[in-house]
Coordinates of C-alpha atoms and ligand atoms in Angstrom, one line a residue:
M497 CA 41.7 -158.9 -49.5
T498 CA 38.7 -160.4 -47.7
R499 CA 38.4 -160.1 -43.9
R500 CA 38.8 -163.9 -43.8
T501 CA 42.0 -163.9 -45.8
L502 CA 43.3 -161.0 -43.6
A503 CA 42.5 -163.0 -40.5
L504 CA 44.3 -166.1 -41.9
L505 CA 47.3 -164.0 -42.9
C506 CA 47.5 -162.5 -39.4
L507 CA 47.3 -165.9 -37.9
L508 CA 50.0 -167.2 -40.2
I509 CA 52.3 -164.2 -39.4
S510 CA 51.7 -164.5 -35.7
G511 CA 52.4 -168.2 -36.0
L512 CA 55.8 -167.5 -37.7
L513 CA 56.7 -164.9 -35.1
H514 CA 55.6 -167.2 -32.3
A515 CA 58.0 -169.9 -33.6
Q516 CA 60.8 -167.4 -33.2
D517 CA 60.0 -165.6 -30.0
P518 CA 62.4 -165.9 -27.1
A519 CA 59.9 -167.5 -24.7
T520 CA 59.2 -170.3 -27.1
I521 CA 62.9 -170.9 -27.8
T522 CA 63.6 -171.1 -24.1
A523 CA 60.6 -173.4 -23.4
Q524 CA 61.7 -175.7 -26.2
A525 CA 65.2 -175.8 -24.8
R526 CA 63.7 -176.6 -21.4
N527 CA 62.0 -179.6 -23.0
Y528 CA 65.2 -180.9 -24.5
L529 CA 67.0 -180.4 -21.2
N530 CA 64.4 -182.3 -19.3
T531 CA 64.6 -185.3 -21.7
L532 CA 68.4 -185.4 -21.9
T533 CA 68.7 -185.3 -18.1
S534 CA 65.9 -187.7 -17.3
P535 CA 66.8 -191.0 -15.4
E536 CA 66.0 -192.9 -18.6
F537 CA 69.1 -191.4 -20.2
H538 CA 71.2 -192.5 -17.3
G539 CA 73.4 -189.4 -17.3
R540 CA 74.4 -190.2 -20.9
G541 CA 77.3 -192.4 -19.8
Y542 CA 78.3 -196.0 -19.7
V543 CA 75.9 -197.6 -17.3
N544 CA 72.8 -199.0 -19.0
N545 CA 74.1 -197.6 -22.3
G546 CA 72.9 -194.1 -21.4
Q547 CA 75.1 -192.6 -24.2
G548 CA 73.7 -194.9 -26.8
I549 CA 70.1 -194.0 -25.8
A550 CA 71.0 -190.3 -26.1
A551 CA 72.6 -190.8 -29.5
E552 CA 69.4 -192.5 -30.8
W553 CA 67.2 -189.7 -29.4
I554 CA 69.4 -187.0 -31.0
A555 CA 69.3 -188.8 -34.4
A556 CA 65.5 -189.0 -34.1
Q557 CA 65.4 -185.2 -33.4
F558 CA 67.7 -184.6 -36.5
G559 CA 65.2 -186.6 -38.6
R560 CA 62.2 -184.8 -37.2
L561 CA 63.8 -181.4 -37.8
G562 CA 64.6 -182.3 -41.4
L563 CA 68.4 -182.4 -41.2
K564 CA 70.0 -184.6 -43.9
P565 CA 72.6 -187.3 -43.1
V566 CA 76.1 -186.7 -44.6
K567 CA 76.6 -190.5 -45.3
Q568 CA 74.0 -193.3 -45.2
D569 CA 72.7 -192.3 -41.8
F570 CA 73.2 -189.8 -39.0
Y571 CA 75.9 -191.9 -37.1
Q572 CA 79.7 -191.8 -37.1
P573 CA 80.6 -194.9 -35.1
F574 CA 83.8 -195.5 -33.2
A575 CA 84.9 -197.4 -30.0
F576 CA 87.0 -196.9 -26.9
N577 CA 87.8 -198.5 -23.6
V578 CA 86.0 -197.0 -20.6
N579 CA 85.7 -197.9 -16.9
S580 CA 82.1 -198.0 -15.5
F581 CA 80.3 -198.7 -12.2
P582 CA 77.0 -200.4 -12.9
D583 CA 76.7 -202.2 -9.5
S584 CA 75.6 -200.7 -6.2
I585 CA 78.5 -199.0 -4.3
G586 CA 78.6 -199.0 -0.5
V587 CA 81.1 -197.1 1.7
T588 CA 80.8 -197.1 5.5
V589 CA 83.3 -195.3 7.8
D590 CA 83.3 -196.3 11.5
G591 CA 79.7 -197.5 11.2
K592 CA 78.4 -194.5 9.3
R593 CA 77.0 -195.4 5.9
L594 CA 77.8 -192.7 3.4
V595 CA 75.7 -191.4 0.5
P596 CA 77.2 -192.1 -3.0
G597 CA 77.7 -188.9 -5.0
A598 CA 77.0 -186.6 -2.0
D599 CA 79.4 -187.9 0.7
F600 CA 81.9 -189.8 -1.5
L601 CA 83.0 -190.6 -5.0
V602 CA 85.1 -193.4 -6.3
D603 CA 87.9 -192.3 -8.6
P604 CA 86.9 -193.0 -12.2
A605 CA 89.9 -195.4 -12.6
S606 CA 88.9 -197.4 -9.6
G607 CA 89.2 -201.2 -9.5
R608 CA 87.4 -203.6 -7.2
S609 CA 87.4 -204.0 -3.5
E610 CA 85.0 -205.6 -1.1
G611 CA 85.4 -206.0 2.7
S612 CA 86.3 -204.3 5.9
F613 CA 89.7 -202.6 6.2
A614 CA 91.6 -200.9 9.0
L615 CA 92.8 -197.4 7.9
V616 CA 96.5 -196.6 7.9
H617 CA 96.9 -192.8 7.9
L618 CA 99.6 -191.6 5.7
A619 CA 101.3 -188.2 5.0
P620 CA 103.7 -187.3 2.2
S621 CA 106.7 -188.1 4.4
D622 CA 105.6 -191.7 4.6
L623 CA 105.9 -192.1 0.9
F624 CA 108.4 -189.6 -0.6
N625 CA 111.5 -191.2 0.8
P626 CA 112.1 -194.7 -0.8
E627 CA 113.0 -196.5 2.4
R628 CA 110.1 -195.0 4.3
K629 CA 107.9 -195.9 1.4
A630 CA 109.0 -199.6 1.4
M631 CA 108.2 -199.8 5.1
T632 CA 104.8 -198.1 4.5
L633 CA 103.9 -200.5 1.8
G634 CA 104.7 -203.4 4.1
V635 CA 102.4 -202.0 6.8
L636 CA 99.5 -201.6 4.3
S637 CA 99.0 -205.3 3.6
G638 CA 95.3 -206.2 4.1
K639 CA 94.6 -202.6 5.2
A640 CA 93.4 -199.4 3.4
A641 CA 95.7 -196.4 2.9
C642 CA 94.2 -193.1 4.0
L643 CA 96.1 -190.3 2.4
H644 CA 96.3 -186.9 4.1
W645 CA 97.8 -184.5 1.5
P646 CA 98.6 -180.9 2.6
S647 CA 96.4 -178.5 0.7
T648 CA 98.4 -176.9 -2.2
T649 CA 98.0 -175.4 -5.6
N650 CA 101.5 -176.2 -6.6
K651 CA 101.3 -178.2 -9.9
D652 CA 104.4 -180.3 -9.2
S653 CA 103.1 -181.4 -5.8
L654 CA 99.7 -182.1 -7.1
Q655 CA 101.2 -184.2 -9.9
R656 CA 103.4 -186.1 -7.4
F657 CA 100.3 -186.8 -5.1
H658 CA 98.4 -188.0 -8.2
E659 CA 101.2 -190.4 -9.2
L660 CA 101.5 -191.8 -5.7
E661 CA 97.7 -192.4 -5.6
R662 CA 97.9 -194.3 -8.9
E663 CA 100.8 -196.4 -7.5
L664 CA 99.0 -197.2 -4.3
M665 CA 95.9 -198.3 -6.2
H666 CA 98.1 -201.3 -7.3
Y667 CA 98.6 -202.4 -3.7
G668 CA 95.2 -202.1 -2.0
P669 CA 92.2 -199.9 -1.4
V670 CA 93.0 -196.2 -1.0
V671 CA 90.8 -193.5 0.6
K672 CA 91.3 -189.7 0.7
P673 CA 89.5 -186.9 2.6
V674 CA 88.4 -184.1 0.3
S675 CA 87.6 -180.6 1.6
G676 CA 85.3 -178.7 -0.7
K677 CA 83.3 -180.1 -3.5
L678 CA 83.5 -183.6 -5.0
T679 CA 84.0 -183.6 -8.7
W680 CA 83.7 -186.7 -10.8
S681 CA 85.1 -187.7 -14.2
V682 CA 85.4 -190.7 -16.7
A683 CA 88.5 -192.9 -17.1
Q684 CA 89.6 -195.0 -20.1
E685 CA 91.5 -197.4 -17.8
S686 CA 91.0 -199.2 -14.5
L687 CA 93.6 -199.9 -11.8
P688 CA 93.5 -203.0 -9.6
F689 CA 92.0 -201.3 -6.5
P690 CA 89.7 -198.4 -5.8
L691 CA 90.4 -194.9 -4.6
V692 CA 87.5 -193.5 -2.6
E693 CA 87.3 -189.7 -2.2
I694 CA 85.4 -188.9 0.9
S695 CA 84.1 -185.5 2.1
S696 CA 86.3 -184.5 5.0
A697 CA 83.3 -184.2 7.3
F698 CA 83.2 -188.1 7.2
L699 CA 86.9 -189.0 7.2
T700 CA 89.4 -187.6 9.7
D701 CA 92.8 -188.5 11.2
S702 CA 91.0 -190.5 13.8
S703 CA 88.8 -192.6 11.5
A704 CA 89.6 -196.3 12.2
T705 CA 87.8 -198.6 9.8
I706 CA 86.2 -198.5 6.4
D707 CA 83.7 -201.0 4.9
M708 CA 83.7 -200.8 1.1
H709 CA 81.9 -202.5 -1.7
V710 CA 83.2 -201.1 -4.9
R711 CA 82.9 -203.1 -8.2
N712 CA 83.9 -201.7 -11.5
R713 CA 83.2 -203.0 -15.0
M714 CA 85.8 -202.2 -17.6
L715 CA 84.1 -201.9 -21.0
V716 CA 86.6 -202.9 -23.7
R717 CA 86.1 -201.2 -27.1
N718 CA 82.7 -199.9 -26.0
P719 CA 80.8 -198.7 -29.1
A720 CA 80.0 -195.0 -29.3
R721 CA 78.6 -192.7 -32.1
N722 CA 78.9 -189.1 -33.0
V723 CA 75.6 -187.9 -34.5
L724 CA 75.9 -185.8 -37.6
G725 CA 73.3 -184.0 -39.6
M726 CA 73.5 -181.2 -42.2
V727 CA 71.5 -178.3 -43.6
K728 CA 72.4 -177.5 -47.2
G729 CA 73.6 -174.0 -48.1
R730 CA 74.1 -172.1 -51.3
S731 CA 77.9 -172.4 -51.3
K732 CA 80.4 -175.3 -51.3
D733 CA 81.8 -174.2 -47.9
W734 CA 80.9 -175.4 -44.4
V735 CA 80.2 -174.1 -40.9
I736 CA 80.3 -176.7 -38.2
V737 CA 78.1 -176.3 -35.1
S738 CA 79.0 -178.9 -32.4
A739 CA 78.1 -179.9 -28.8
H740 CA 79.0 -183.0 -26.9
Y741 CA 76.0 -185.0 -25.7
D742 CA 77.8 -187.6 -23.5
H743 CA 78.2 -187.0 -19.7
L744 CA 79.5 -189.0 -16.7
G745 CA 76.6 -191.4 -16.4
R746 CA 75.9 -193.2 -13.1
M747 CA 78.1 -194.2 -10.2
G748 CA 76.1 -197.3 -9.2
P749 CA 72.3 -197.2 -9.3
D750 CA 72.1 -194.5 -6.6
A751 CA 74.2 -191.7 -8.0
L752 CA 73.1 -190.1 -11.2
F753 CA 75.1 -187.3 -12.9
P754 CA 72.4 -185.6 -15.1
G755 CA 74.8 -183.2 -16.8
A756 CA 72.2 -180.4 -17.4
N757 CA 74.7 -177.6 -17.9
D758 CA 77.4 -180.0 -19.2
N759 CA 76.2 -180.4 -21.8
A760 CA 72.5 -181.0 -22.3
S761 CA 72.4 -177.1 -22.5
G762 CA 74.8 -177.2 -25.5
V763 CA 72.8 -180.0 -27.2
A764 CA 69.6 -178.0 -26.7
M765 CA 71.2 -175.0 -28.4
L766 CA 72.5 -177.2 -31.2
L767 CA 69.0 -178.6 -31.8
S768 CA 67.4 -175.1 -31.6
L769 CA 69.9 -173.7 -34.1
A770 CA 69.4 -176.7 -36.4
E771 CA 65.6 -176.0 -36.3
W772 CA 66.2 -172.4 -37.1
F773 CA 68.5 -173.1 -40.1
T774 CA 66.1 -175.7 -41.6
K775 CA 63.6 -172.9 -41.8
N776 CA 66.1 -170.1 -42.7
S777 CA 68.3 -171.5 -45.4
P778 CA 72.0 -170.6 -44.8
K779 CA 74.6 -169.3 -47.2
H780 CA 77.1 -172.1 -46.3
N781 CA 76.3 -175.7 -45.6
I782 CA 76.0 -176.3 -41.9
L783 CA 77.2 -179.5 -40.3
F784 CA 75.6 -180.1 -36.9
V785 CA 77.6 -182.6 -34.8
A786 CA 76.7 -184.0 -31.4
F787 CA 79.9 -185.6 -30.1
A788 CA 80.2 -188.7 -28.0
G789 CA 83.2 -189.4 -25.7
E790 CA 84.1 -185.9 -24.7
E791 CA 84.3 -186.5 -21.0
A792 CA 86.5 -189.5 -21.5
G793 CA 89.1 -187.3 -23.3
L794 CA 87.7 -185.6 -26.5
I795 CA 87.5 -189.0 -28.1
G796 CA 84.5 -188.4 -30.4
S797 CA 85.8 -185.1 -31.7
E798 CA 89.3 -186.6 -32.2
W799 CA 87.8 -189.3 -34.3
C800 CA 85.7 -186.9 -36.3
A801 CA 88.7 -184.7 -37.1
L802 CA 90.6 -187.8 -38.2
D803 CA 87.7 -189.6 -40.1
R804 CA 86.8 -186.3 -41.9
P805 CA 83.1 -186.9 -42.9
I806 CA 83.3 -183.6 -44.9
D807 CA 86.1 -181.7 -46.6
L808 CA 87.5 -180.0 -43.5
G809 CA 89.5 -177.7 -45.8
R810 CA 86.3 -176.0 -46.7
V811 CA 85.3 -175.2 -43.1
K812 CA 84.9 -171.5 -42.6
L813 CA 84.5 -171.8 -38.9
M814 CA 83.6 -174.4 -36.2
V815 CA 81.5 -173.1 -33.3
N816 CA 81.6 -175.5 -30.4
L817 CA 79.0 -175.2 -27.6
D818 CA 79.7 -176.6 -24.2
I819 CA 78.0 -175.4 -21.0
L820 CA 75.4 -172.8 -22.0
G821 CA 72.9 -172.9 -19.2
T822 CA 73.5 -169.5 -17.5
G823 CA 74.9 -166.3 -19.0
D824 CA 74.3 -163.8 -16.2
D825 CA 77.8 -162.5 -16.9
G826 CA 77.8 -163.2 -20.6
I827 CA 79.9 -165.7 -22.6
T828 CA 83.5 -166.6 -23.0
V829 CA 84.9 -167.3 -26.5
V830 CA 87.8 -169.7 -26.3
N831 CA 90.4 -169.5 -29.0
S832 CA 89.0 -166.1 -30.1
T833 CA 92.5 -164.7 -30.2
A834 CA 93.2 -166.9 -33.2
Q835 CA 89.9 -165.8 -34.8
Q836 CA 90.1 -162.1 -34.2
A837 CA 87.9 -160.9 -37.1
Q838 CA 85.1 -163.4 -36.3
F839 CA 85.3 -162.5 -32.7
D840 CA 85.2 -158.7 -33.4
R841 CA 82.1 -159.3 -35.6
M842 CA 80.4 -161.2 -32.7
V843 CA 81.2 -158.5 -30.2
Q844 CA 79.9 -155.8 -32.6
M845 CA 76.7 -157.8 -33.2
N846 CA 76.1 -158.3 -29.5
T847 CA 76.6 -154.5 -28.8
Q848 CA 74.3 -153.5 -31.6
R849 CA 71.5 -155.9 -30.5
G850 CA 72.0 -155.3 -26.8
L851 CA 71.9 -159.1 -26.1
L852 CA 74.5 -160.4 -23.6
K853 CA 76.3 -158.5 -20.8
E854 CA 79.7 -159.4 -22.2
V855 CA 81.4 -161.4 -25.0
K856 CA 84.7 -162.1 -23.4
P857 CA 87.9 -163.2 -25.3
R858 CA 90.1 -166.1 -24.3
G859 CA 93.2 -167.6 -25.8
P860 CA 93.6 -171.2 -27.0
A861 CA 92.7 -174.0 -24.5
C862 CA 92.3 -177.7 -25.1
N863 CA 89.3 -177.9 -22.9
S864 CA 86.5 -179.1 -25.3
D865 CA 85.7 -180.6 -28.7
H866 CA 87.1 -177.7 -30.8
C867 CA 90.6 -178.7 -29.8
P868 CA 91.2 -181.7 -32.1
F869 CA 90.1 -179.4 -35.0
V870 CA 92.3 -176.5 -33.9
K871 CA 95.3 -178.8 -33.7
R872 CA 94.7 -179.6 -37.4
G873 CA 94.5 -176.0 -38.5
I874 CA 90.7 -175.8 -38.8
P875 CA 89.4 -172.4 -37.6
A876 CA 87.3 -173.0 -34.5
I877 CA 86.0 -171.3 -31.4
F878 CA 84.4 -172.7 -28.2
I879 CA 81.6 -170.8 -26.4
Y880 CA 80.5 -171.2 -22.8
T881 CA 78.3 -169.1 -20.6
M882 CA 79.5 -167.3 -17.4
G883 CA 77.8 -166.5 -14.1
G884 CA 74.9 -168.1 -12.2
V885 CA 74.9 -171.6 -10.8
A886 CA 78.2 -173.4 -10.9
H887 CA 77.4 -177.1 -10.4
Y888 CA 80.0 -179.0 -12.4
H889 CA 80.6 -182.7 -12.8
D890 CA 78.5 -183.5 -9.8
V891 CA 75.1 -184.9 -8.9
L892 CA 73.7 -181.3 -8.5
D893 CA 74.1 -180.4 -12.2
K894 CA 70.3 -180.8 -12.7
A895 CA 67.8 -179.4 -15.1
D896 CA 65.5 -178.0 -12.5
T897 CA 68.1 -175.7 -11.0
L898 CA 69.6 -174.7 -14.4
P899 CA 68.1 -171.2 -15.2
L900 CA 68.8 -170.9 -19.0
T901 CA 69.1 -167.2 -18.2
E902 CA 70.5 -166.0 -21.5
F903 CA 69.5 -169.0 -23.8
A904 CA 67.2 -167.0 -26.1
D905 CA 69.6 -164.0 -26.4
L906 CA 72.5 -166.3 -27.1
H907 CA 70.3 -168.1 -29.7
A908 CA 69.6 -164.7 -31.4
L909 CA 73.3 -163.9 -31.4
L910 CA 74.5 -167.3 -32.7
R911 CA 72.0 -167.6 -35.5
E912 CA 72.9 -164.1 -36.8
F913 CA 76.6 -164.7 -36.3
I914 CA 76.5 -168.1 -38.1
A915 CA 74.2 -166.9 -40.9
T916 CA 76.6 -164.0 -41.7
I917 CA 79.9 -165.9 -41.7
K918 CA 81.5 -164.7 -45.0
Ligands
ZN357 ZN1 81.4 -180.4 -21.3

């Protein structure tokens, strides 16, 4: 071997190793995260078609990485109704203008209300008794109901409060002080009037008037797409690796929900694993699925499990990834109790390699996209990271504060675990 050939060989090997080193994997994930959470993706929701932009970007990544479509292209289209808030939202309490997203949120099922309203302060006793309730509703005409619920963790009480809120949203605008963090969501329906959740620092028993400008836009049969790409294996069986790419989007132009941890982090892992398996041919076919509509109620995964783009009877395991941005305390594996052998294998692998602090078991829970598959008897687990920052469904779930602490270690564990599924 000449010195020149040797040098070339060294360069080639170092190049290969470089492509696999933990720092490169994390840096690549950081790039994915920055793109998915950028303002141009609009929080991957329903204002300015953020979710559609994200779908196209992911399909382009699949193409670049060399994944193959299962059908004619990478998309699996469907549609669902979803409420959205494209217009500017303004809330002012007793002359103080509040900051959308930070000081207040509108309930995702909110309707429209514009104007100045006197606040009528209500306690459960004003609404629980039917006669009192009829009187209360009479008083509310042209005013806004301000609900003061006692703090409780009792599920029945919380359910009752929730039902009363929904009912009042048919009569007029409703507001509610919230102590602790504001957490947003997505709704498939809209009620006639808004419910505004206001941080308790800005809404008290003595607050007198509220100015609100809340306008929703109900999107009927809004188009959405799961993005599917495959890597061919040597067997006829399948492994599914999935992560939802949708998030909450925008609440008006001023409040952006970037969804870095939930779930740009999972999409970053999905893309990183896809790249790995295009270079390291797997035993079983691998279907990579980026789901839409998760936050609106697991709609994309439900559609995928019904529409069956592949023979789901041949799925060895589905590994769903949702919230992978930390890992200081390891990972939790949901539904591991139903997949004990697979779980034991993962734990053993992790111990041998000395990767994560803990691989923790958890029973079944219908809390992410694995659920519609589990319900149909397809073996599936759902993995999320534990510890570190805990921003969730709020404007603070940003890329620049998401550490990706254990991303590379989890990548190492997952690629080995997936490659050795029997
Ligand atoms: Zn999620």
